[in-house]
Short mmCIF file of C-alpha atoms and ligand atoms in Angstrom, two decimals:
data_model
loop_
_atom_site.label_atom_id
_atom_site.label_comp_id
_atom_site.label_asym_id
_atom_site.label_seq_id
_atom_site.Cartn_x
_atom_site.Cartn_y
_atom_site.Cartn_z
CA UNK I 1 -96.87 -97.81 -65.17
CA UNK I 2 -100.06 -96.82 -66.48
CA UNK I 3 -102.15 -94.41 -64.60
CA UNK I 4 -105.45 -96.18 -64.04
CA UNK I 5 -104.21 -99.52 -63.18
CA UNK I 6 -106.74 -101.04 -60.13
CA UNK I 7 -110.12 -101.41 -62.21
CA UNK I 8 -107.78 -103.84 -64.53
CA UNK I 9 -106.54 -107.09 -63.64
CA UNK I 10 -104.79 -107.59 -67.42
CA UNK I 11 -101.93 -105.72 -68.60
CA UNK I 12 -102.90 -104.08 -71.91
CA UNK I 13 -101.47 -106.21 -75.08
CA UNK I 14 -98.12 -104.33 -76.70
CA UNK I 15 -99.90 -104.34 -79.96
CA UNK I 16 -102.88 -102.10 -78.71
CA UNK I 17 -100.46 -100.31 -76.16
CA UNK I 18 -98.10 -99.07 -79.33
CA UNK I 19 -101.36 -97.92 -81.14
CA UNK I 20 -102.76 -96.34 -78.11
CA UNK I 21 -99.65 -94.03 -76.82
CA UNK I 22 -99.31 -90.77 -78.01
CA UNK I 23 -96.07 -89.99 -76.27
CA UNK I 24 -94.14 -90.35 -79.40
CA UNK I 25 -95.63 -87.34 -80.73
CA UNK I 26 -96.99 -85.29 -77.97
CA UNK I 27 -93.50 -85.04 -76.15
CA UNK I 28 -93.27 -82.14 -77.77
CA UNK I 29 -96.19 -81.10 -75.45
CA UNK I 30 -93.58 -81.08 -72.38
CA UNK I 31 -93.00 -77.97 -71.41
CA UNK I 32 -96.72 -76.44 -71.43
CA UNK I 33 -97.31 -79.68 -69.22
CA UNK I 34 -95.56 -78.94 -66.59
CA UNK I 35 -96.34 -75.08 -66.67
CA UNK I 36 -99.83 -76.33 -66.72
CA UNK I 37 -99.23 -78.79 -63.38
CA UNK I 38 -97.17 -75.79 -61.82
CA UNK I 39 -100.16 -73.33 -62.34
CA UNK I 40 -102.44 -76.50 -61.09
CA UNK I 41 -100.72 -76.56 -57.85
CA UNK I 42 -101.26 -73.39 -57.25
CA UNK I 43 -104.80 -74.09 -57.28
CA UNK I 44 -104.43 -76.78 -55.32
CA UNK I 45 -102.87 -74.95 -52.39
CA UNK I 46 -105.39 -72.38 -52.75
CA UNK I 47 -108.35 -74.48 -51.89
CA UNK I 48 -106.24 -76.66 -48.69
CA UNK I 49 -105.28 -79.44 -51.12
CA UNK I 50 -101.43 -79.19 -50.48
CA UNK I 51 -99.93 -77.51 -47.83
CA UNK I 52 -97.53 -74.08 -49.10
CA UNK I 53 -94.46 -76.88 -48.36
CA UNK I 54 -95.61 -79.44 -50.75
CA UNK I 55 -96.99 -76.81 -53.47
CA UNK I 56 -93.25 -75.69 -53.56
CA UNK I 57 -91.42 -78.73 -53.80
CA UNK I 58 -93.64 -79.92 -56.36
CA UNK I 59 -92.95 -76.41 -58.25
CA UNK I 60 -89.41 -76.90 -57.86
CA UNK I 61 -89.24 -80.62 -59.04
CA UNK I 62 -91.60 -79.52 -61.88
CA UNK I 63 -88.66 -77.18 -62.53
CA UNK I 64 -86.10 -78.99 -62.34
CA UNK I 65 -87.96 -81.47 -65.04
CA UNK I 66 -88.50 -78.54 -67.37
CA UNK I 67 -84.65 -77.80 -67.50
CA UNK I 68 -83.78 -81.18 -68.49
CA UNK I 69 -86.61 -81.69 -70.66
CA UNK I 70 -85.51 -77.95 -72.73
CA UNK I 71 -81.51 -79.36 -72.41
CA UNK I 72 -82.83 -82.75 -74.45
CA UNK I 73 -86.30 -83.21 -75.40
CA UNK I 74 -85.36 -86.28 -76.96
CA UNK I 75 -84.69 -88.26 -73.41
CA UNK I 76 -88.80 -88.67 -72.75
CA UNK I 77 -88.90 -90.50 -76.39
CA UNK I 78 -86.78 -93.41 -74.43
CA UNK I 79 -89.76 -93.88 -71.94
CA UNK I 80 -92.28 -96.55 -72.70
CA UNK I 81 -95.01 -93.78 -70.96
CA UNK I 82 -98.02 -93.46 -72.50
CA UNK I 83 -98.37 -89.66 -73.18
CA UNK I 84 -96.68 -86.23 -72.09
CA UNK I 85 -99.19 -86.10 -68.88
CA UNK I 86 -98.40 -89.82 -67.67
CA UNK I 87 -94.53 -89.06 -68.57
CA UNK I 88 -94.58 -85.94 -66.30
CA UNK I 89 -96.17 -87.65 -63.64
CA UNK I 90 -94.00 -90.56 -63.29
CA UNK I 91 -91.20 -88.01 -63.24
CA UNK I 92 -92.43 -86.21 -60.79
CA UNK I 93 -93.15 -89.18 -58.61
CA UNK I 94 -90.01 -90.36 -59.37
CA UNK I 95 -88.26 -87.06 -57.68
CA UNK I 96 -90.76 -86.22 -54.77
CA UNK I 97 -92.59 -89.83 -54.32
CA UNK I 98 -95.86 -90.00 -52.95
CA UNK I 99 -96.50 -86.45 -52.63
CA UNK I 100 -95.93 -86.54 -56.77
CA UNK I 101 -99.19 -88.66 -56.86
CA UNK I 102 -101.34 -85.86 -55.28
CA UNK I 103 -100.77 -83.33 -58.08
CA UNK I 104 -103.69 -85.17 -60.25
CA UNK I 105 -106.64 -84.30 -57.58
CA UNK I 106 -109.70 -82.44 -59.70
CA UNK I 107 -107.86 -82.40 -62.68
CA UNK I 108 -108.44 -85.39 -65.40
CA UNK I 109 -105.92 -85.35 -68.72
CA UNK I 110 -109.29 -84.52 -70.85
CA UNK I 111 -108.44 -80.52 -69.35
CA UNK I 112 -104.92 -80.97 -68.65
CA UNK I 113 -104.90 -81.94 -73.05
CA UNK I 114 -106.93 -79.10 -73.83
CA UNK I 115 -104.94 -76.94 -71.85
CA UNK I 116 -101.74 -78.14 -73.28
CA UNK I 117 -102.58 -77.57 -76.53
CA UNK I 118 -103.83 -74.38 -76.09
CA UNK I 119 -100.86 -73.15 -74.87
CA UNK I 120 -98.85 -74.62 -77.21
CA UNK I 121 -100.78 -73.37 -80.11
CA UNK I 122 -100.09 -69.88 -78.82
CA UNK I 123 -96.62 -70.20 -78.46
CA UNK I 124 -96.55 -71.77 -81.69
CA UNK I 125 -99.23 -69.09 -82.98
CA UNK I 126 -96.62 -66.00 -81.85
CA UNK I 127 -93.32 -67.52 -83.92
CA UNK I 128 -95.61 -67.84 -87.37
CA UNK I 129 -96.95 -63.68 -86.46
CA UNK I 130 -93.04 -62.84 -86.21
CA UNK I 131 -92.15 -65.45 -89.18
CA UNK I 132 -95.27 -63.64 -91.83
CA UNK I 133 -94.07 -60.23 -90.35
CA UNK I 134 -90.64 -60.77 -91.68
CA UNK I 135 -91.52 -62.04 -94.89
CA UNK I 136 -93.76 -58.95 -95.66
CA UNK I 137 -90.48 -56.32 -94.47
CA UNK I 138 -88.56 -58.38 -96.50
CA UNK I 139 -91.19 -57.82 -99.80
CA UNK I 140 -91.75 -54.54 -98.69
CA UNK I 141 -87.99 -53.86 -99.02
CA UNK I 142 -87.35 -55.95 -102.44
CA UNK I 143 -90.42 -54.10 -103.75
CA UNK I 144 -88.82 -50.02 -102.38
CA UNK I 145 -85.68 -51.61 -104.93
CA UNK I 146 -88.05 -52.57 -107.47
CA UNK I 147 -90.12 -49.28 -108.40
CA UNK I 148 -89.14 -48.88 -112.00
CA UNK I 149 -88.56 -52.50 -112.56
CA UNK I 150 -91.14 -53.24 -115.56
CA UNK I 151 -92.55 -56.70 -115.48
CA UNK I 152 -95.71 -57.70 -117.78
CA UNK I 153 -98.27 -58.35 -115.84
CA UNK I 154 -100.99 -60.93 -116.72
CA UNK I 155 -104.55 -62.22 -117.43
CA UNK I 156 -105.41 -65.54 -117.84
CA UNK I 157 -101.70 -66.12 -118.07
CA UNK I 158 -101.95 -63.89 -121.61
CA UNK I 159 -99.53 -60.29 -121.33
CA UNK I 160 -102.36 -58.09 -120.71
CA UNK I 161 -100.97 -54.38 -119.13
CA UNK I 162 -97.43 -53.71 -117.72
CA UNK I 163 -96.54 -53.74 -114.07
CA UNK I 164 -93.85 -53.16 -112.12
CA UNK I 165 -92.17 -55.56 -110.06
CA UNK I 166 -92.74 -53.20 -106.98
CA UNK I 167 -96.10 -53.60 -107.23
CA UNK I 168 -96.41 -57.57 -107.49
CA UNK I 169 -94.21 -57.60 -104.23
CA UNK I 170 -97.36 -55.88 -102.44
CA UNK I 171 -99.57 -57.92 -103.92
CA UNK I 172 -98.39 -60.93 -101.80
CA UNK I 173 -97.55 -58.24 -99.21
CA UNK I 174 -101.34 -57.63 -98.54
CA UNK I 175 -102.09 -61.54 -98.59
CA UNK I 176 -99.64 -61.78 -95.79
CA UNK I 177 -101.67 -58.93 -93.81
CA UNK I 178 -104.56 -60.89 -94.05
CA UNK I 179 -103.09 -64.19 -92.86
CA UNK I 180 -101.53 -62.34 -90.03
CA UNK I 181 -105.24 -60.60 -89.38
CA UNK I 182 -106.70 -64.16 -89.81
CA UNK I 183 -104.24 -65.53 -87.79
CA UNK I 184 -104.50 -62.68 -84.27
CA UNK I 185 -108.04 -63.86 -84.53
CA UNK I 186 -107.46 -66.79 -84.10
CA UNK I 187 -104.96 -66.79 -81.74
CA UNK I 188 -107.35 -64.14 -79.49
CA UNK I 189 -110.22 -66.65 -79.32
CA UNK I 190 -108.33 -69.45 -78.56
CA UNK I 191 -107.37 -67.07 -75.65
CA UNK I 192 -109.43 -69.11 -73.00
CA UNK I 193 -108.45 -71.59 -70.47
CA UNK I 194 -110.00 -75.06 -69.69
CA UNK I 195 -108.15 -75.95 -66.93
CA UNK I 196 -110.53 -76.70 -64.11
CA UNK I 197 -113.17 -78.65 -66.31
CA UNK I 198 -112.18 -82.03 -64.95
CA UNK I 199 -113.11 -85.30 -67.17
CA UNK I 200 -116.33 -82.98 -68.39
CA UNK I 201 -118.79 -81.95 -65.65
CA UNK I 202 -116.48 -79.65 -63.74
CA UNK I 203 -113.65 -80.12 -60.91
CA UNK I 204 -115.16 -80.60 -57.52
CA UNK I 205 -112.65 -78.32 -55.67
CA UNK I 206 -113.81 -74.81 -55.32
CA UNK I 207 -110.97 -73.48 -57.19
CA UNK I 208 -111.14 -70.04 -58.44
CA UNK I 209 -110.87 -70.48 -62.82
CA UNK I 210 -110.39 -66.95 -63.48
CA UNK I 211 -107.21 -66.95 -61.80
CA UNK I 212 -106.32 -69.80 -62.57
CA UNK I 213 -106.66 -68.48 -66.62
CA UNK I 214 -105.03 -65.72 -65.87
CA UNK I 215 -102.13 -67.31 -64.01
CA UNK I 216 -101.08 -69.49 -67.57
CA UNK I 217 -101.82 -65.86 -69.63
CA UNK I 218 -105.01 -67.28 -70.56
CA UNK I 219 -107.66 -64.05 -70.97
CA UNK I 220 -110.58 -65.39 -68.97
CA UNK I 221 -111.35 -69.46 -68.03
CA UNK I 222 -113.63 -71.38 -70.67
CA UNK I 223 -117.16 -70.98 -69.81
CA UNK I 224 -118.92 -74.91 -70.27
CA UNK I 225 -117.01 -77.78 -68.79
CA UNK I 226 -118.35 -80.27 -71.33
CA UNK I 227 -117.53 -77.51 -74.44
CA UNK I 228 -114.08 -77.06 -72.49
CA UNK I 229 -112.63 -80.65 -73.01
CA UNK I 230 -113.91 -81.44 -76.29
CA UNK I 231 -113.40 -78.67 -78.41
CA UNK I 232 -110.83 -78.05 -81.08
CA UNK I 233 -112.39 -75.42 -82.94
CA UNK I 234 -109.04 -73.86 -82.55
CA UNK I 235 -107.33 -76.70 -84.04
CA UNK I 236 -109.35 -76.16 -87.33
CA UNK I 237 -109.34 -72.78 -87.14
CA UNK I 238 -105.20 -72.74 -86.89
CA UNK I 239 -105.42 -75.08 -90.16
CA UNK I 240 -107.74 -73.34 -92.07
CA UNK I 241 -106.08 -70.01 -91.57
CA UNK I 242 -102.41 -72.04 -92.49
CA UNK I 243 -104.46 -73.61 -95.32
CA UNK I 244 -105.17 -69.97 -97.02
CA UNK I 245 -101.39 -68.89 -96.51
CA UNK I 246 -100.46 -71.83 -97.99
CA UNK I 247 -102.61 -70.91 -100.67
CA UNK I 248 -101.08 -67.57 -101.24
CA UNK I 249 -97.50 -69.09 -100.91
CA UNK I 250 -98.08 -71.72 -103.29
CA UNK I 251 -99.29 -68.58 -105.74
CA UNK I 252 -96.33 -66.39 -105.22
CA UNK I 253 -94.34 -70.20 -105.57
CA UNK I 254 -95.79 -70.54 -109.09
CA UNK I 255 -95.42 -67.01 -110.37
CA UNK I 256 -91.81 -66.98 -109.38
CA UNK I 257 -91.28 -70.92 -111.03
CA UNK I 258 -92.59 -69.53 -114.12
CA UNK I 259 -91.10 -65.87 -114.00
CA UNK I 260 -87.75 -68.38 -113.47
CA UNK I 261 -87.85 -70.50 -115.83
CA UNK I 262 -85.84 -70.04 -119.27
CA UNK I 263 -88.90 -69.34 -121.30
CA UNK I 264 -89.69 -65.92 -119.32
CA UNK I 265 -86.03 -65.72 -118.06
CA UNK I 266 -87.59 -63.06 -115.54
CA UNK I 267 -85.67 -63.65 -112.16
CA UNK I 268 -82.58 -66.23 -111.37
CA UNK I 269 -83.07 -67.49 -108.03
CA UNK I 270 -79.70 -67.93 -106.10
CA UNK I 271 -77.98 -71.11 -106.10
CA UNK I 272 -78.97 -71.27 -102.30
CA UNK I 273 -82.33 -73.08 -102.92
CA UNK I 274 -81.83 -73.95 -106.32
CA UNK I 275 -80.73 -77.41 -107.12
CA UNK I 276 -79.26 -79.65 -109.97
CA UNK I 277 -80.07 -82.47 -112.01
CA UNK I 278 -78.13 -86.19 -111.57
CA UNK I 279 -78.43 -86.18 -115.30
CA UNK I 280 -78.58 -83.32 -117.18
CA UNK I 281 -75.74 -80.92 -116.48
CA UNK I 282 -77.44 -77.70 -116.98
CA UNK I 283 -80.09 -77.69 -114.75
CA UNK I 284 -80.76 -75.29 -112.27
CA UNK I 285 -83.92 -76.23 -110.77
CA UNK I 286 -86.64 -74.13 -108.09
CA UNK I 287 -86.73 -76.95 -105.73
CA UNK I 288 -87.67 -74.31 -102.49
CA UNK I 289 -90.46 -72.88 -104.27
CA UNK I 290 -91.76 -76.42 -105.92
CA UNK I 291 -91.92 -77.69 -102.36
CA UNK I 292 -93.57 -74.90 -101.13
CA UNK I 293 -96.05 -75.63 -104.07
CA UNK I 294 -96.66 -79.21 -103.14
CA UNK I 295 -96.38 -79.01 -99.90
CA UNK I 296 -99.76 -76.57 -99.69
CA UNK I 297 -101.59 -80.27 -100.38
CA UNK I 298 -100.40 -81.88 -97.24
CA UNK I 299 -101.65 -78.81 -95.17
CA UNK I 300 -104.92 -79.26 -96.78
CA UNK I 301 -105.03 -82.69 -95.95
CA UNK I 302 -104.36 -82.46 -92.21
CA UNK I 303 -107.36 -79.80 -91.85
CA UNK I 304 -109.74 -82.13 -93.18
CA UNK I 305 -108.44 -84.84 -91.89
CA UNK I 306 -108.82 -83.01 -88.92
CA UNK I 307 -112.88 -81.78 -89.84
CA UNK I 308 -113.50 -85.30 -90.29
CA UNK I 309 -112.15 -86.51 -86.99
CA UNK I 310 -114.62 -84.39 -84.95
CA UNK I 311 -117.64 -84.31 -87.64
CA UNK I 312 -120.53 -85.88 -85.31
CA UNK I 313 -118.13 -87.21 -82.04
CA UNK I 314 -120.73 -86.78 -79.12
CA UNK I 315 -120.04 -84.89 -76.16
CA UNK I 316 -117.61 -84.69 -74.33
CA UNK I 317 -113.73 -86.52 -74.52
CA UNK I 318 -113.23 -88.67 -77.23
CA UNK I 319 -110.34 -90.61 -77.65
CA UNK I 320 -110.53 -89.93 -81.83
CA UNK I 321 -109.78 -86.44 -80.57
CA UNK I 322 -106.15 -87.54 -79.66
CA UNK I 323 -105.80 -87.71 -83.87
CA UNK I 324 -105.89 -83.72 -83.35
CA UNK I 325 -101.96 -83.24 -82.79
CA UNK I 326 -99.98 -85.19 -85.73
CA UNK I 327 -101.76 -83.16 -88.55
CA UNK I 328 -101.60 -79.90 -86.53
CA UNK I 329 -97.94 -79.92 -85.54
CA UNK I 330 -97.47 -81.14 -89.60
CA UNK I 331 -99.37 -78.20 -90.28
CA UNK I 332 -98.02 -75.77 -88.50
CA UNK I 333 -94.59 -76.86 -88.89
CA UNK I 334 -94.91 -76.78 -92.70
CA UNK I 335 -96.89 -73.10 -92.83
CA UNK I 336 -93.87 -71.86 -90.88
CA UNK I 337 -90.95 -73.48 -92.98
CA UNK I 338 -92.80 -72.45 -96.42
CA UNK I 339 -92.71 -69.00 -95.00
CA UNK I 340 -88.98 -68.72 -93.98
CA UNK I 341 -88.28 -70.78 -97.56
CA UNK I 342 -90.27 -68.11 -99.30
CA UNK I 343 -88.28 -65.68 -97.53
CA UNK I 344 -85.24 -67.18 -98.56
CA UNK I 345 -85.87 -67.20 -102.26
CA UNK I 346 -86.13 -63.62 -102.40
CA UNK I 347 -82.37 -63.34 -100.46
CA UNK I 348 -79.98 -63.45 -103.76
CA UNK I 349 -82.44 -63.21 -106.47
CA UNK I 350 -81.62 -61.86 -109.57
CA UNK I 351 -84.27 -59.65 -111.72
CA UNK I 352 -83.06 -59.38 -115.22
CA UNK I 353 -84.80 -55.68 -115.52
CA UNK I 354 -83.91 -55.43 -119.87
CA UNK I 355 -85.80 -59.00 -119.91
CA UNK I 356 -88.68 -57.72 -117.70
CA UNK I 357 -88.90 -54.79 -119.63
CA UNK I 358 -88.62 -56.27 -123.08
CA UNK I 359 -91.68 -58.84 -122.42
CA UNK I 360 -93.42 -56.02 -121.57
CA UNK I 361 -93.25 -53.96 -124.27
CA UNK I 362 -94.28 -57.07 -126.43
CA UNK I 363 -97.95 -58.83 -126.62
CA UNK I 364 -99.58 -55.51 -127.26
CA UNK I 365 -99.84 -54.74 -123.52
CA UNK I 366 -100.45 -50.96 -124.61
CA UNK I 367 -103.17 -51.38 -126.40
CA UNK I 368 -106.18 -50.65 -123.64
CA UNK I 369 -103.96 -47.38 -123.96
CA UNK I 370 -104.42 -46.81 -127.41
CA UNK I 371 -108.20 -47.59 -126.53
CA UNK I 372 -108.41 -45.00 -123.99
CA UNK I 373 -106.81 -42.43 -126.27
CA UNK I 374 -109.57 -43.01 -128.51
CA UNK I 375 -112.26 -42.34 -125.73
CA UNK I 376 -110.65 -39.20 -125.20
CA UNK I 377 -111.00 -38.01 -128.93
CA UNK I 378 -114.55 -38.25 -128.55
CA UNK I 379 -114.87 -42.07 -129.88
CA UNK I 380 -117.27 -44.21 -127.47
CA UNK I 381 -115.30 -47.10 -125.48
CA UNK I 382 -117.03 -50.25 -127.18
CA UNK I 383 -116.24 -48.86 -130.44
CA UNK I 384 -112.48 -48.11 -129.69
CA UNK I 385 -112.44 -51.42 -128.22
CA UNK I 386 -113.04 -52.86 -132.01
CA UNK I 387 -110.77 -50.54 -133.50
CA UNK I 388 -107.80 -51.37 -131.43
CA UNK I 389 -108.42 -54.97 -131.99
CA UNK I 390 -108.09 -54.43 -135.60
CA UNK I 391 -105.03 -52.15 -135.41
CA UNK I 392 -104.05 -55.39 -132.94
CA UNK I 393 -104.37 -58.05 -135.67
CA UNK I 394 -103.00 -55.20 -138.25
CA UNK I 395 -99.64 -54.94 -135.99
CA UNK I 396 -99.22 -58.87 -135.59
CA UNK I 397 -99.47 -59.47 -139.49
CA UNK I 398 -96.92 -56.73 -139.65
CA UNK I 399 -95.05 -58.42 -137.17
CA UNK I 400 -94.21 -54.77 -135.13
CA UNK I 401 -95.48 -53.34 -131.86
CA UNK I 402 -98.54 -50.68 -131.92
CA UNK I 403 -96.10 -47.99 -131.57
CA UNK I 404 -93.61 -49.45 -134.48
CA UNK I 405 -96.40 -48.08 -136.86
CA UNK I 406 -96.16 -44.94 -138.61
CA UNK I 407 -98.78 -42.30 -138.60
CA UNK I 408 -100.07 -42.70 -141.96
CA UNK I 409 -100.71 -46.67 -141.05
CA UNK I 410 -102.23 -45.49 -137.43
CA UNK I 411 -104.95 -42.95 -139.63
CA UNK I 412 -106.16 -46.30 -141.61
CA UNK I 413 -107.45 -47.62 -138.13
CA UNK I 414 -108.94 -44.08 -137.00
CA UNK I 415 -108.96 -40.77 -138.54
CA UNK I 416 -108.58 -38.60 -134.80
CA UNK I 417 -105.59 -40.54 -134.40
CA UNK I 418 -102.12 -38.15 -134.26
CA UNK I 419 -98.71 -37.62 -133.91
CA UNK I 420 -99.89 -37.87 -129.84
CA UNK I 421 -100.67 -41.46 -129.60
CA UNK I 422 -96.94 -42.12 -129.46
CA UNK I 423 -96.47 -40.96 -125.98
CA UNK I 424 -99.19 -42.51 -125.12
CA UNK I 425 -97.90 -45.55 -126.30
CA UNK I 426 -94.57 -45.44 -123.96
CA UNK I 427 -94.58 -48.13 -120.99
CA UNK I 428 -94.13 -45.07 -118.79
CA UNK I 429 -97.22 -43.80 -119.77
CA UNK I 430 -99.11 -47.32 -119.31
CA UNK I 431 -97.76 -47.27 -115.84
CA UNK I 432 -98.56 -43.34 -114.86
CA UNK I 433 -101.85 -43.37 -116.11
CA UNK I 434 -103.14 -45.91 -113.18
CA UNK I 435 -102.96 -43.39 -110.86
CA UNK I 436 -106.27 -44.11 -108.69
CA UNK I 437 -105.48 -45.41 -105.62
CA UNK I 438 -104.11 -49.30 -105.69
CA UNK I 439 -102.90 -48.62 -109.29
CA UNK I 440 -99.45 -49.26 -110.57
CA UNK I 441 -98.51 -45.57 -110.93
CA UNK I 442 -94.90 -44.41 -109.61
CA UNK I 443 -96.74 -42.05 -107.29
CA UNK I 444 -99.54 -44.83 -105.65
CA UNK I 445 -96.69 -47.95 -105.22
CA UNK I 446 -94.45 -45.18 -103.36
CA UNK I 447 -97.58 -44.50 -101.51
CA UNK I 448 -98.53 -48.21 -100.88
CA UNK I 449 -95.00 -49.22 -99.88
CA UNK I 450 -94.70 -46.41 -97.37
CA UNK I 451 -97.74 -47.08 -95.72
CA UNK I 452 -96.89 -50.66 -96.01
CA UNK I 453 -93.98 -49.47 -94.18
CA UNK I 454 -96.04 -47.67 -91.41
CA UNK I 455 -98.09 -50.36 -90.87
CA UNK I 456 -95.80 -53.17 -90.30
CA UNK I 457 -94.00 -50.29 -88.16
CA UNK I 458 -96.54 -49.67 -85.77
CA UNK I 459 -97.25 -53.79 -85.35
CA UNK I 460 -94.00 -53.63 -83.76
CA UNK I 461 -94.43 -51.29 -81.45
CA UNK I 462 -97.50 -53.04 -80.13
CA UNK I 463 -96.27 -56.49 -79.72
N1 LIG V 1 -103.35 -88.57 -75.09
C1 LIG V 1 -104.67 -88.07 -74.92
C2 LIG V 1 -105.01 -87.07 -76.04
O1 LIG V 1 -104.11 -86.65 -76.68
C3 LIG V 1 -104.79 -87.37 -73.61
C4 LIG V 1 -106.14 -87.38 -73.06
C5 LIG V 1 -106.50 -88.73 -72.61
N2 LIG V 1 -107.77 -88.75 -71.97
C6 LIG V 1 -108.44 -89.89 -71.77
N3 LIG V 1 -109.56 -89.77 -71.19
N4 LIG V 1 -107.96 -91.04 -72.13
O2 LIG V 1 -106.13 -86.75 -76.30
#
C-alpha cells in the first residue's frame, strides 16, 4: 500500500517502483523512526490531536515494533514497502488500525527523513568518538613500550634524522585528536531538530518545537522550515571529516606496508590480518592495512558523490536528496571498520628493534649533527652545511659511516674538528639533542605521551 494513493488512479509500474523504494537501504533507519513517531505523538497529544488513550497505545505498539525490529532487522527487508516511514506505518496500522493512520497529521516524511537521519548520524557519530578514542590509547600505549625503539625517520622517503618509534605512534596519535575535534563539531551542529517543519512551510498544529527537540536529545529545534527539510550539510560534513581520517589512516597504512615489507624488515604484522598467496608459498601479505589504503578512495567518492547530488537542487525536498544515505552509511561504515582494522594491526606486531636501529645508524642520518657541531666551533651554518656534504660523499666512497672515520680523516674536512665529534655522532645524541618541545628527545616523548595520557583521560570523564 502506498501512502498517497487517491490522487492516482494507476498503480505505479514495478520497474519505476524498484528504482523508487529506498526501503532496501534505509531499514536500517528503523529504530530512530519510530523514536521519532513516539516523540511525534507526544506532540500530537499536546496540541488535542489524540486523546492521552490513543497517544499511549500508539507508544506502546510503536514499542512493541521496535523490539522486534532490534530482535531481526532483517524481517522489514521481506516487505515490498516503500521506505522505513511507509514500513512503520503500515505496521502500526496493522497493530492498532485506524487510529495507526492518525499518527501522520502535521508531519510529512520530508521532516520525519531529516529527523531520522539526524538521529542516526549521532548515534552513529558517538560509536566512531569511542572507536578513534581507542585507537589513540591503544598508540599511546604501543608508543609508552616504544621509547628507546630507534627507527629512521624520513624525508622525501630518503633516511634523513633518527626517530624513535614512540614518537611516530604520536604522530598519528595527534591526527586522531583532530578527527575526533573535527568530528564533536560536527556532531554538535548537527545537534538541531527538524521535526515540526512539515513538507517545507511549517506544521499547522501549534506544537511547541523546542520541546519537541529536546524530547529526541536534540539541543534546540531547527530554525527555517524550508532550510530544515532540505539540508544535509551534515551529511557532507560527516564525509568530509571521515574523508581526512581516512586520509591519515591510509598514511599510517602505507608507512607500516613499507616499514613491513622485507626490504625495511621494520615490523612483522601478526598473522591475524596478514594473509597468503595461492601461489607463492612464502608470502605473508598486509592485506588489513592495503584495504585500509584503498578503501580511503571509496570514502572519497561517496562525499562527492554526495556534493554533487545537492550542488544547485532548489529549495526545498528533493527527491535526488534520497541519494544522501547509500554513500553515507558506506562511508561511515568503512571510516569505522578502517579504524578498528588499524587497531588491530598494532595487536601482535612485532618491531625488530636491532633492524630499526641498524637502518638508522646508516644513510648518514647524523650528519645535520656533525653540522651543528660545526656551528658551535664558531663555523657559520651554510658553510658547515658544505663541509658535511663533502665529509658525506668522502664517507660513501669510503664505504663507512661519519663516525667510522678516524680523527686524522675528520681534520681533512675541518680543522676545529676533535676527538668530541664522536659523541656527538652517537644515535643517542641525535635523539637528546631535539629537546624543544615536540622533538624526539627521551625527556619531550615521555612528556607528550603523558599528556597524551591526560588528555584522552579527562575525555572520559566527560562523556
Ligand atoms: N525515502 C525518502 C528519502 O529518503 C523519504 C522522503 C520522501 N519524501 C517525499 N516527499 N517523497 O528522502
Amino acid at each position: 500500500m502506498a501512502l498517497w494513493g487517491g490522487r492516482f488512479s494507476q498503480a505505479a509500474d514495478t520497474r519505476f517502483k524498484q528504482f523508487n523504494d529506498s526501503l532496501r537501504f534505509d531499514y536500517r533507519l528503523a529504530e530512530q523512526d519510530i523514536v521519532g513517531s513516539i516523540a511525534w505523538s507526544k506532540a500530537l497529544r499536546s496540541v488535542g490531536v489524540l486523546s492521552e488513550q490513543e497517544q499511549q497505545r500508539l507508544e506502546l505498539a510503536l514499542n512493541e515494533i521496535k523490539l522486534a525490529v532490534m530482535e531481526d532487522p532483517e524481517q522489514i527487508l521481506r516487505s515490498d514497502a516503500e521506505d522505513i516511514h511507509s514500513w512503520v506505518e503500515q505496521q502500526l496500522i496493522a497493530k492498532v488500525g485506524d487510529l495507526g493512520k492518525k499518527l501522520h497529521t502535521g508531519r510529512s516524511r520530508n521532516d520525519q527523513v531529516a529527523t531520522d537521519l539526524k538521529l542516526w548520524c549521532r548515534q552513529q557519530g558517538q560509536q566512531l568518538l569511542l572507536a578513534l578514542d581507542k585507537l589513540q590509547n591503544q598508540m599511546v600505549q604501543v608508543a609508552a613500550e616504544n621509547q628507546t625503539t630507534v627507527l629512521p625517520g624520513y624525508t622525501h622517503l630518503q633516511r634523513a634524522q633518527p626517530v624513535t618509534f614512540a614518537h611516530w605512534c604520536l604522530a598519528y596519535v595527534e591526527m586522531f585528536e583532530r578527527d575526533y575535534s573535527r568530528l564533536s563539531d560536527a556532531l554538535n551542529r548537527l545537534d538541531t531538530c527538524p521535526l515540526g517543519s512539515g513538507a517545507l512551510a511549517g506544521t499547522a498544529y501549534p506544537i511547541d518545537r523546542e520541546a519537541l527537540a529536546h524530547s529526541l536529545g536534540f539541543r534546540r529545534a531547527t530554525r527555517n522550515s524550508l532550510d530544515s527539510v532540505s539540508d544535509r550539510d551534515h551529511v557532507m560534513e560527516l564525509m568530509s571529516v571521515a574523508s581526512v581520517s581516512m586520509l591519515h589512516l591510509s598514511r599510517m597504512a602505507e608507512d607500516l606496508i613499507f616499514y613491513n615489507s622485507g626490504e625495511s624488515g621494520f615490523v612483522e604484522l601478526a598473522d591475524t590480518v596478514t594473509s597468503g598467496s595461492s601461489l607463492m608459498p612464502q608470502k605473508k601479505n598486509p592485506d588489513a592495512l592495503e584495504l585500509i589504503r584503498g578503501k580511503t578512495g571509496r570514502v572519497y567518492g561517496a562525499m562527492s558523490a554526495m556534493m554533487m547530488t545537492v550542488k544547485a537542487l532548489p529549495l526545498a525536498y528533493n527527491k535526488d536528496m534520497q541519494e544522501d544515505k547509500e554513500g553515507l552509511f558506506d562511508a561511515l561504515d568503512t571510516w569505522f571498520d578502517c579504524i578498528e582494522m588499524a587497531a588491530l594491526c598494532f595487536d601482535g606486531i612485532k618491531i625488530n628493534k636491532e633492524r630499526t636501529l641498524e637502518a638508522a645508524m646508516q644513510g648518514y642520518s647524523n650528519a645535520t649533527e656533525l653540522a651543528d657541531y660545526l656551528v658551535a666551533k664558531g663555523i657559520p651554518f651554510r658553510e658547515a652545511h658544505h663541509i658535511v656534504g663533502v665529509a658525506v660523499v668522502a664517507a660513501i666512497e669510503k664505504g663507512c659511516a661519519l663516525e667510522e672515520m678516524s680523527l686524522e680523516e675528520m681534520k681533512q674536512f675541518s680543522s676545529v674538528i676533535d676527538e668530541d665529534v664522536y659523541p656527538i655522532l652517537t644515535i643517542e645524541s641525535c635523539l637528546e639533542k631535539r629537546c624543544a618541545l615536540g622533538g624526539v628527545a627521551p625527556n619531550q616523548v615521555e612528556y607528550a605521551i603523558s599528556q597524551a595520557e591526560k588528555r584522552l583521560e579527562k575525555r572520559y570523564s566527560r562523556v
